[in-house]
Tab-separated table of C-alpha atoms in Angstrom:
chain	number	residue	atom	x	y	z
A	1	ALA	CA	15.521	-79.631	0.524
A	2	PHE	CA	18.660	-77.579	0.123
A	3	PRO	CA	18.782	-73.915	1.090
A	4	SER	CA	19.052	-71.562	-1.862
A	5	LEU	CA	20.912	-68.340	-2.089
A	6	ILE	CA	19.274	-65.957	-4.518
A	7	PHE	CA	21.180	-63.019	-5.859
A	8	ALA	CA	19.092	-60.299	-7.469
A	9	GLN	CA	20.899	-58.000	-9.821
A	10	SER	CA	19.337	-54.912	-11.250
A	11	ASP	CA	20.130	-53.861	-14.796
A	12	LEU	CA	19.447	-50.168	-14.586
A	13	ARG	CA	20.586	-48.212	-17.594
A	14	ILE	CA	20.376	-44.809	-19.206
A	15	LYS	CA	20.617	-44.640	-22.966
A	16	GLY	CA	19.914	-42.108	-25.644
A	17	THR	CA	20.828	-40.442	-28.896
A	18	VAL	CA	22.468	-37.036	-29.194
A	19	LYS	CA	21.094	-34.914	-32.039
A	20	THR	CA	21.205	-31.312	-33.181
A	21	LYS	CA	18.072	-29.142	-33.220
A	22	GLU	CA	17.786	-30.022	-36.907
A	23	GLY	CA	17.842	-33.760	-36.156
A	24	SER	CA	21.373	-34.646	-37.284
A	25	VAL	CA	23.171	-37.106	-35.008
A	26	LEU	CA	26.377	-36.034	-33.252
A	27	SER	CA	29.058	-38.708	-33.426
A	28	GLY	CA	31.820	-38.362	-30.832
A	29	ALA	CA	29.885	-36.123	-28.455
A	30	SER	CA	30.998	-36.266	-24.815
A	31	VAL	CA	28.300	-37.553	-22.445
A	32	VAL	CA	28.948	-37.344	-18.687
A	33	LEU	CA	26.601	-38.907	-16.133
A	34	TYR	CA	26.852	-37.553	-12.579
A	35	ALA	CA	25.458	-39.574	-9.646
A	36	LEU	CA	24.002	-36.877	-7.422
A	37	ASN	CA	24.020	-38.976	-4.246
A	38	THR	CA	27.686	-40.069	-4.494
A	39	LYS	CA	29.232	-37.340	-6.671
A	40	ASP	CA	30.701	-40.081	-8.915
A	41	SER	CA	30.761	-39.546	-12.661
A	42	LEU	CA	30.919	-41.746	-15.744
A	43	LYS	CA	31.969	-40.566	-19.192
A	44	LYS	CA	31.119	-41.953	-22.628
A	45	SER	CA	31.374	-40.773	-26.212
A	46	THR	CA	28.556	-41.222	-28.689
A	47	ASP	CA	29.016	-43.781	-31.461
A	48	ASP	CA	28.721	-43.088	-35.202
A	49	LYS	CA	24.916	-43.023	-34.884
A	50	GLY	CA	24.937	-40.629	-31.897
A	51	HIS	CA	24.026	-43.367	-29.389
A	52	PHE	CA	25.302	-43.750	-25.830
A	53	VAL	CA	24.466	-46.130	-22.978
A	54	PHE	CA	25.394	-46.319	-19.298
A	55	VAL	CA	24.750	-49.773	-17.780
A	56	ASN	CA	24.718	-51.407	-14.328
A	57	LEU	CA	23.673	-48.213	-12.585
A	58	ASP	CA	22.593	-48.044	-8.972
A	59	PRO	CA	19.150	-46.621	-8.229
A	60	GLY	CA	19.372	-42.913	-7.579
A	61	PHE	CA	19.277	-39.437	-9.048
A	62	TYR	CA	21.551	-38.532	-11.952
A	63	SER	CA	22.474	-35.478	-13.978
A	64	LEU	CA	23.460	-35.860	-17.642
A	65	VAL	CA	25.680	-33.346	-19.430
A	66	VAL	CA	26.389	-33.494	-23.164
A	67	SER	CA	29.059	-31.430	-24.872
A	68	TYR	CA	30.341	-31.148	-28.426
A	69	VAL	CA	32.758	-28.683	-29.989
A	70	GLY	CA	30.810	-25.764	-31.420
A	71	TYR	CA	27.629	-26.370	-29.352
A	72	ASP	CA	26.444	-25.204	-25.921
A	73	SER	CA	26.053	-27.874	-23.217
């Protein structure tokens, strides 16, 4: 028998859709994800359907801030 090295990789992600109170999607909204334990941040913009996704995240606590011209965060 040969020894095996097993590498486990987590695929943690945060995804969502940014919409107005009326339900319209916001394309091009700024979405910033803050890692509370490291103070790192990641920034994305929503696509034409208002979707965003952050992938390959480490386990931990995060804060998500969305902004768009003309709207409160």
